[in-house]
């Protein structure tokens, strides 16, 4: 089993990621840490508690993270996720039956990584990278103990927060620069990949047909998410970004990646928050849709970017996990 820490900002697609991680038999979910992003820290922490409660997951601990980015002002995504960060119509979210632990998220991440065997824990951040960056600065020894960081964020193509930058990176680019700059393996599951994971009506019907609390929850969630995404960004069906990172941890063959250097732009007037991936050796292959060939430089590179999703297998993983949860 792969041990993971899911660092999230629920968020509709974070909810799908939580259920995928909790319901998959190859994942040991050590805990959820929350970070402000899709909404403020208070809202996203409560949302995490409610998702776990819906699925009957009473044993997954929740740790509240930092309240704001390292330098930026607080930015939220209410146009996508609504006034609570996870607005849903036609489904009553329960009062949380899962408590928030007293220790803060950053300290718990450090303590967990120092306690667990080196190379056994994967960090899966699906929101801004503030908690992860602070943990690396608080205790630099964790960097060599992490198996890998598989994050949802960034893009090597167009952004969504701006033409250049994806939301999670743009909200706290200094934190992202720290995470990408550390000497641990980083897999960037960005918009180029996650925009392939569309929650279509057929997918939604698979959840509805389960006839379970978790299935009904996701069917209603997709309805709200689709409406918001259509109004805000013109998508007919919403992309569920965050579970793509979890899917990669479960089965890396579901998500194709290529090893390339990635840096975060901090100073550009028009490009602050952009993840700059050096794809010069692979540009022609990516443009044609072919799988990029490995290069001799791959072994020395600690960062990689996701390029292609096996959509059918991805949704099978999600539905299978939700079926197990009931």
PDB file of C-alpha atoms in Angstrom, residues 14-230:
ATOM      1  CA  UNK A  14     -11.007  17.768  -3.769  1.00  0.00           C
ATOM      2  CA  UNK A  15     -14.044  15.867  -2.496  1.00  0.00           C
ATOM      3  CA  UNK A  16     -13.670  13.388  -5.358  1.00  0.00           C
ATOM      4  CA  UNK A  17      -9.957  13.064  -4.560  1.00  0.00           C
ATOM      5  CA  UNK A  18     -10.711  12.355  -0.890  1.00  0.00           C
ATOM      6  CA  UNK A  19     -13.177   9.585  -1.747  1.00  0.00           C
ATOM      7  CA  UNK A  20     -10.825   8.075  -4.326  1.00  0.00           C
ATOM      8  CA  UNK A  21      -7.960   7.963  -1.817  1.00  0.00           C
ATOM      9  CA  UNK A  22     -10.101   6.652   1.025  1.00  0.00           C
ATOM     10  CA  UNK A  23     -11.879   4.007  -1.044  1.00  0.00           C
ATOM     11  CA  UNK A  24      -8.915   2.564  -2.919  1.00  0.00           C
ATOM     12  CA  UNK A  25      -7.373  -0.538  -1.379  1.00  0.00           C
ATOM     13  CA  UNK A  26      -3.859   0.369  -2.561  1.00  0.00           C
ATOM     14  CA  UNK A  27      -3.819   3.637  -0.600  1.00  0.00           C
ATOM     15  CA  UNK A  28      -3.294   4.163   3.117  1.00  0.00           C
ATOM     16  CA  UNK A  29      -4.619   7.650   3.795  1.00  0.00           C
ATOM     17  CA  UNK A  30      -2.640   8.806   6.829  1.00  0.00           C
ATOM     18  CA  UNK A  31      -4.594  12.023   7.166  1.00  0.00           C
ATOM     19  CA  UNK A  32      -6.043  15.109   5.520  1.00  0.00           C
ATOM     20  CA  UNK A  33      -4.405  18.497   5.916  1.00  0.00           C
ATOM     21  CA  UNK A  34      -6.278  21.581   4.799  1.00  0.00           C
ATOM     22  CA  UNK A  35      -5.054  24.796   3.213  1.00  0.00           C
ATOM     23  CA  UNK A  36      -6.853  27.946   2.142  1.00  0.00           C
ATOM     24  CA  UNK A  37      -7.467  28.044  -1.591  1.00  0.00           C
ATOM     25  CA  UNK A  38     -10.852  27.260  -3.084  1.00  0.00           C
ATOM     26  CA  UNK A  39     -12.205  29.075  -0.039  1.00  0.00           C
ATOM     27  CA  UNK A  40     -10.924  30.295   3.322  1.00  0.00           C
ATOM     28  CA  UNK A  41      -9.328  27.860   5.754  1.00  0.00           C
ATOM     29  CA  UNK A  42     -12.453  27.726   7.934  1.00  0.00           C
ATOM     30  CA  UNK A  43     -14.691  26.713   5.040  1.00  0.00           C
ATOM     31  CA  UNK A  44     -12.360  24.180   3.435  1.00  0.00           C
ATOM     32  CA  UNK A  45     -11.646  22.510   6.780  1.00  0.00           C
ATOM     33  CA  UNK A  46     -15.341  22.121   7.500  1.00  0.00           C
ATOM     34  CA  UNK A  47     -15.850  20.832   3.956  1.00  0.00           C
ATOM     35  CA  UNK A  48     -13.200  18.161   4.524  1.00  0.00           C
ATOM     36  CA  UNK A  49     -14.982  17.079   7.697  1.00  0.00           C
ATOM     37  CA  UNK A  50     -18.309  16.881   5.852  1.00  0.00           C
ATOM     38  CA  UNK A  51     -16.935  14.793   2.980  1.00  0.00           C
ATOM     39  CA  UNK A  52     -15.513  12.280   5.436  1.00  0.00           C
ATOM     40  CA  UNK A  53     -18.813  12.241   7.335  1.00  0.00           C
ATOM     41  CA  UNK A  54     -20.866  11.566   4.184  1.00  0.00           C
ATOM     42  CA  UNK A  55     -18.665   8.573   3.392  1.00  0.00           C
ATOM     43  CA  UNK A  56     -18.684   7.253   6.955  1.00  0.00           C
ATOM     44  CA  UNK A  57     -14.935   7.766   7.294  1.00  0.00           C
ATOM     45  CA  UNK A  58     -14.602   8.426  11.026  1.00  0.00           C
ATOM     46  CA  UNK A  59     -10.966   7.308  11.348  1.00  0.00           C
ATOM     47  CA  UNK A  60      -9.275   9.692   8.899  1.00  0.00           C
ATOM     48  CA  UNK A  61      -7.766  12.541  10.958  1.00  0.00           C
ATOM     49  CA  UNK A  62      -8.085  16.154   9.787  1.00  0.00           C
ATOM     50  CA  UNK A  63      -5.440  18.803  10.469  1.00  0.00           C
ATOM     51  CA  UNK A  64      -6.090  22.487   9.886  1.00  0.00           C
ATOM     52  CA  UNK A  65      -3.434  24.268   7.886  1.00  0.00           C
ATOM     53  CA  UNK A  66      -2.245  27.826   7.481  1.00  0.00           C
ATOM     54  CA  UNK A  67      -4.679  30.658   6.949  1.00  0.00           C
ATOM     55  CA  UNK A  68      -2.993  32.550   4.119  1.00  0.00           C
ATOM     56  CA  UNK A  69      -0.252  32.388   1.457  1.00  0.00           C
ATOM     57  CA  UNK A  70       3.354  33.229   2.289  1.00  0.00           C
ATOM     58  CA  UNK A  71       3.201  36.703   0.687  1.00  0.00           C
ATOM     59  CA  UNK A  72       0.003  37.072  -1.316  1.00  0.00           C
ATOM     60  CA  UNK A  73      -3.325  38.209   0.056  1.00  0.00           C
ATOM     61  CA  UNK A  74      -5.977  35.519   0.470  1.00  0.00           C
ATOM     62  CA  UNK A  75      -7.556  34.585  -2.873  1.00  0.00           C
ATOM     63  CA  UNK A  76     -10.509  32.202  -3.222  1.00  0.00           C
ATOM     64  CA  UNK A  77     -12.417  30.604  -6.103  1.00  0.00           C
ATOM     65  CA  UNK A  78     -16.037  31.294  -5.208  1.00  0.00           C
ATOM     66  CA  UNK A  79     -16.965  31.607  -8.892  1.00  0.00           C
ATOM     67  CA  UNK A  80     -16.171  27.891  -9.256  1.00  0.00           C
ATOM     68  CA  UNK A  81     -16.895  26.490  -5.782  1.00  0.00           C
ATOM     69  CA  UNK A  82     -19.603  28.801  -4.429  1.00  0.00           C
ATOM     70  CA  UNK A  83     -20.054  30.697  -1.190  1.00  0.00           C
ATOM     71  CA  UNK A  84     -19.011  27.786   1.041  1.00  0.00           C
ATOM     72  CA  UNK A  85     -16.275  26.362  -1.170  1.00  0.00           C
ATOM     73  CA  UNK A  86     -18.399  23.297  -1.906  1.00  0.00           C
ATOM     74  CA  UNK A  87     -21.895  24.443  -2.759  1.00  0.00           C
ATOM     75  CA  UNK A  88     -24.230  21.566  -3.619  1.00  0.00           C
ATOM     76  CA  UNK A  89     -27.923  21.687  -4.479  1.00  0.00           C
ATOM     77  CA  UNK A  90     -30.274  18.787  -3.820  1.00  0.00           C
ATOM     78  CA  UNK A  91     -28.065  17.079  -1.262  1.00  0.00           C
ATOM     79  CA  UNK A  92     -27.935  18.019   2.412  1.00  0.00           C
ATOM     80  CA  UNK A  93     -24.397  17.905   3.731  1.00  0.00           C
ATOM     81  CA  UNK A  94     -24.382  16.570   7.294  1.00  0.00           C
ATOM     82  CA  UNK A  95     -22.968  18.197  10.354  1.00  0.00           C
ATOM     83  CA  UNK A  96     -19.356  17.027  10.708  1.00  0.00           C
ATOM     84  CA  UNK A  97     -18.921  13.850  12.743  1.00  0.00           C
ATOM     85  CA  UNK A  98     -15.136  14.022  12.347  1.00  0.00           C
ATOM     86  CA  UNK A  99     -13.176  16.375  14.568  1.00  0.00           C
ATOM     87  CA  UNK A 100     -10.224  18.567  13.689  1.00  0.00           C
ATOM     88  CA  UNK A 101      -7.065  17.549  15.520  1.00  0.00           C
ATOM     89  CA  UNK A 102      -5.380  20.051  17.835  1.00  0.00           C
ATOM     90  CA  UNK A 103      -1.950  19.940  16.209  1.00  0.00           C
ATOM     91  CA  UNK A 104      -1.572  22.117  13.132  1.00  0.00           C
ATOM     92  CA  UNK A 105      -1.129  20.676   9.668  1.00  0.00           C
ATOM     93  CA  UNK A 106       2.449  21.803   9.084  1.00  0.00           C
ATOM     94  CA  UNK A 107       3.749  20.361  12.343  1.00  0.00           C
ATOM     95  CA  UNK A 108       1.814  17.116  11.813  1.00  0.00           C
ATOM     96  CA  UNK A 109       3.295  16.712   8.329  1.00  0.00           C
ATOM     97  CA  UNK A 110       6.786  17.121   9.769  1.00  0.00           C
ATOM     98  CA  UNK A 111       6.119  14.777  12.693  1.00  0.00           C
ATOM     99  CA  UNK A 112       4.620  12.110  10.423  1.00  0.00           C
ATOM    100  CA  UNK A 113       7.460  12.172   7.918  1.00  0.00           C
ATOM    101  CA  UNK A 114      10.065  12.011  10.686  1.00  0.00           C
ATOM    102  CA  UNK A 115       8.231   9.066  12.288  1.00  0.00           C
ATOM    103  CA  UNK A 116       7.497   6.960   9.198  1.00  0.00           C
ATOM    104  CA  UNK A 117      10.191   4.988   7.398  1.00  0.00           C
ATOM    105  CA  UNK A 118      12.043   7.107   4.827  1.00  0.00           C
ATOM    106  CA  UNK A 119      10.717   6.718   1.306  1.00  0.00           C
ATOM    107  CA  UNK A 120       7.309   5.375   2.336  1.00  0.00           C
ATOM    108  CA  UNK A 121       5.092   8.500   2.393  1.00  0.00           C
ATOM    109  CA  UNK A 122       3.896  10.393  -0.684  1.00  0.00           C
ATOM    110  CA  UNK A 123       2.684  13.970  -0.337  1.00  0.00           C
ATOM    111  CA  UNK A 124      -0.360  14.702  -2.505  1.00  0.00           C
ATOM    112  CA  UNK A 125      -1.122  18.441  -2.429  1.00  0.00           C
ATOM    113  CA  UNK A 126      -4.251  19.408  -4.368  1.00  0.00           C
ATOM    114  CA  UNK A 127      -4.404  23.054  -3.301  1.00  0.00           C
ATOM    115  CA  UNK A 128      -1.911  25.885  -2.861  1.00  0.00           C
ATOM    116  CA  UNK A 129       1.462  24.603  -1.664  1.00  0.00           C
ATOM    117  CA  UNK A 130       1.781  26.722   1.483  1.00  0.00           C
ATOM    118  CA  UNK A 131       1.652  23.866   4.019  1.00  0.00           C
ATOM    119  CA  UNK A 132       4.165  21.778   2.088  1.00  0.00           C
ATOM    120  CA  UNK A 133       6.609  24.656   1.639  1.00  0.00           C
ATOM    121  CA  UNK A 134       6.450  25.602   5.311  1.00  0.00           C
ATOM    122  CA  UNK A 135       6.982  21.987   6.374  1.00  0.00           C
ATOM    123  CA  UNK A 136      10.116  21.781   4.212  1.00  0.00           C
ATOM    124  CA  UNK A 137      11.425  25.003   5.738  1.00  0.00           C
ATOM    125  CA  UNK A 138      10.489  24.020   9.295  1.00  0.00           C
ATOM    126  CA  UNK A 139      12.315  20.688   9.057  1.00  0.00           C
ATOM    127  CA  UNK A 140      14.564  20.350   5.975  1.00  0.00           C
ATOM    128  CA  UNK A 141      15.268  16.699   6.804  1.00  0.00           C
ATOM    129  CA  UNK A 142      11.802  15.695   5.591  1.00  0.00           C
ATOM    130  CA  UNK A 143      12.814  16.357   1.986  1.00  0.00           C
ATOM    131  CA  UNK A 144      15.009  13.268   1.795  1.00  0.00           C
ATOM    132  CA  UNK A 145      12.376  11.174   3.585  1.00  0.00           C
ATOM    133  CA  UNK A 146       9.487  11.837   1.184  1.00  0.00           C
ATOM    134  CA  UNK A 147       8.887   9.198  -1.483  1.00  0.00           C
ATOM    135  CA  UNK A 148       7.617  11.819  -3.918  1.00  0.00           C
ATOM    136  CA  UNK A 149       5.384  14.874  -4.177  1.00  0.00           C
ATOM    137  CA  UNK A 150       2.484  14.366  -6.589  1.00  0.00           C
ATOM    138  CA  UNK A 151       0.713  17.692  -6.855  1.00  0.00           C
ATOM    139  CA  UNK A 152      -2.289  19.003  -8.708  1.00  0.00           C
ATOM    140  CA  UNK A 153      -1.300  22.402  -9.979  1.00  0.00           C
ATOM    141  CA  UNK A 154       0.412  24.280 -12.728  1.00  0.00           C
ATOM    142  CA  UNK A 155       0.318  23.879 -16.484  1.00  0.00           C
ATOM    143  CA  UNK A 156       2.846  23.786 -19.266  1.00  0.00           C
ATOM    144  CA  UNK A 157       0.209  25.319 -21.542  1.00  0.00           C
ATOM    145  CA  UNK A 158      -2.460  27.883 -20.718  1.00  0.00           C
ATOM    146  CA  UNK A 159      -3.459  28.755 -17.168  1.00  0.00           C
ATOM    147  CA  UNK A 160      -6.889  29.305 -15.637  1.00  0.00           C
ATOM    148  CA  UNK A 161      -6.235  31.960 -12.973  1.00  0.00           C
ATOM    149  CA  UNK A 162      -4.518  34.001 -15.689  1.00  0.00           C
ATOM    150  CA  UNK A 163      -3.466  33.229 -19.259  1.00  0.00           C
ATOM    151  CA  UNK A 164      -0.137  32.057 -17.838  1.00  0.00           C
ATOM    152  CA  UNK A 165      -0.843  30.671 -14.369  1.00  0.00           C
ATOM    153  CA  UNK A 166      -2.942  27.909 -12.838  1.00  0.00           C
ATOM    154  CA  UNK A 167      -4.888  28.785  -9.667  1.00  0.00           C
ATOM    155  CA  UNK A 168      -3.095  26.654  -7.058  1.00  0.00           C
ATOM    156  CA  UNK A 169       0.315  27.967  -8.107  1.00  0.00           C
ATOM    157  CA  UNK A 170      -0.793  31.570  -8.654  1.00  0.00           C
ATOM    158  CA  UNK A 171      -2.367  31.806  -5.194  1.00  0.00           C
ATOM    159  CA  UNK A 172       1.007  31.169  -3.529  1.00  0.00           C
ATOM    160  CA  UNK A 173       3.802  31.164  -6.105  1.00  0.00           C
ATOM    161  CA  UNK A 174       6.542  31.582  -3.492  1.00  0.00           C
ATOM    162  CA  UNK A 175       5.427  28.369  -1.801  1.00  0.00           C
ATOM    163  CA  UNK A 176       5.318  26.628  -5.180  1.00  0.00           C
ATOM    164  CA  UNK A 177       8.854  27.808  -5.967  1.00  0.00           C
ATOM    165  CA  UNK A 178      10.060  26.249  -2.713  1.00  0.00           C
ATOM    166  CA  UNK A 179       8.354  22.919  -3.433  1.00  0.00           C
ATOM    167  CA  UNK A 180       9.594  22.680  -7.029  1.00  0.00           C
ATOM    168  CA  UNK A 181      13.047  23.783  -5.937  1.00  0.00           C
ATOM    169  CA  UNK A 182      13.618  21.135  -3.272  1.00  0.00           C
ATOM    170  CA  UNK A 183      15.554  17.966  -4.040  1.00  0.00           C
ATOM    171  CA  UNK A 184      12.623  15.569  -3.873  1.00  0.00           C
ATOM    172  CA  UNK A 185      10.784  13.965  -6.809  1.00  0.00           C
ATOM    173  CA  UNK A 186       7.901  16.191  -7.951  1.00  0.00           C
ATOM    174  CA  UNK A 187       5.177  15.119 -10.384  1.00  0.00           C
ATOM    175  CA  UNK A 188       3.134  18.072 -11.674  1.00  0.00           C
ATOM    176  CA  UNK A 189      -0.371  16.948 -12.599  1.00  0.00           C
ATOM    177  CA  UNK A 190      -1.449  20.170 -14.251  1.00  0.00           C
ATOM    178  CA  UNK A 191      -4.281  21.533 -16.344  1.00  0.00           C
ATOM    179  CA  UNK A 192      -2.857  19.961 -19.506  1.00  0.00           C
ATOM    180  CA  UNK A 193      -3.762  16.585 -17.978  1.00  0.00           C
ATOM    181  CA  UNK A 194      -6.710  17.389 -15.720  1.00  0.00           C
ATOM    182  CA  UNK A 195      -8.761  19.048 -18.453  1.00  0.00           C
ATOM    183  CA  UNK A 196      -9.033  15.536 -19.908  1.00  0.00           C
ATOM    184  CA  UNK A 197     -10.905  14.328 -16.780  1.00  0.00           C
ATOM    185  CA  UNK A 198     -14.374  15.638 -17.572  1.00  0.00           C
ATOM    186  CA  UNK A 199     -17.332  14.692 -15.404  1.00  0.00           C
ATOM    187  CA  UNK A 200     -19.834  13.958 -18.164  1.00  0.00           C
ATOM    188  CA  UNK A 201     -23.510  13.070 -17.650  1.00  0.00           C
ATOM    189  CA  UNK A 202     -22.564   9.419 -18.260  1.00  0.00           C
ATOM    190  CA  UNK A 203     -20.043   9.563 -15.414  1.00  0.00           C
ATOM    191  CA  UNK A 204     -22.570  11.286 -13.189  1.00  0.00           C
ATOM    192  CA  UNK A 205     -25.107   8.556 -13.899  1.00  0.00           C
ATOM    193  CA  UNK A 206     -22.610   5.910 -12.781  1.00  0.00           C
ATOM    194  CA  UNK A 207     -22.485   7.612  -9.380  1.00  0.00           C
ATOM    195  CA  UNK A 208     -26.260   7.967  -9.202  1.00  0.00           C
ATOM    196  CA  UNK A 209     -26.803   4.294 -10.033  1.00  0.00           C
ATOM    197  CA  UNK A 210     -24.786   3.231  -6.970  1.00  0.00           C
ATOM    198  CA  UNK A 211     -27.700   4.230  -4.740  1.00  0.00           C
ATOM    199  CA  UNK A 212     -25.364   4.985  -1.830  1.00  0.00           C
ATOM    200  CA  UNK A 213     -24.727   8.151   0.221  1.00  0.00           C
ATOM    201  CA  UNK A 214     -21.313   8.638  -1.404  1.00  0.00           C
ATOM    202  CA  UNK A 215     -22.726   8.047  -4.886  1.00  0.00           C
ATOM    203  CA  UNK A 216     -25.657  10.402  -4.349  1.00  0.00           C
ATOM    204  CA  UNK A 217     -23.284  13.006  -2.940  1.00  0.00           C
ATOM    205  CA  UNK A 218     -21.030  12.922  -6.009  1.00  0.00           C
ATOM    206  CA  UNK A 219     -23.958  12.961  -8.439  1.00  0.00           C
ATOM    207  CA  UNK A 220     -25.295  16.133  -6.793  1.00  0.00           C
ATOM    208  CA  UNK A 221     -21.800  17.586  -6.536  1.00  0.00           C
ATOM    209  CA  UNK A 222     -21.241  17.194 -10.288  1.00  0.00           C
ATOM    210  CA  UNK A 223     -24.486  19.067 -11.002  1.00  0.00           C
ATOM    211  CA  UNK A 224     -23.369  22.097  -9.011  1.00  0.00           C
ATOM    212  CA  UNK A 225     -19.808  21.932 -10.306  1.00  0.00           C
ATOM    213  CA  UNK A 226     -20.996  21.717 -13.927  1.00  0.00           C
ATOM    214  CA  UNK A 227     -23.202  24.787 -13.558  1.00  0.00           C
ATOM    215  CA  UNK A 228     -20.474  26.847 -11.931  1.00  0.00           C
ATOM    216  CA  UNK A 229     -17.813  25.791 -14.436  1.00  0.00           C
ATOM    217  CA  UNK A 230     -20.082  26.566 -17.370  1.00  0.00           C
TER     218      UNK A 230
END
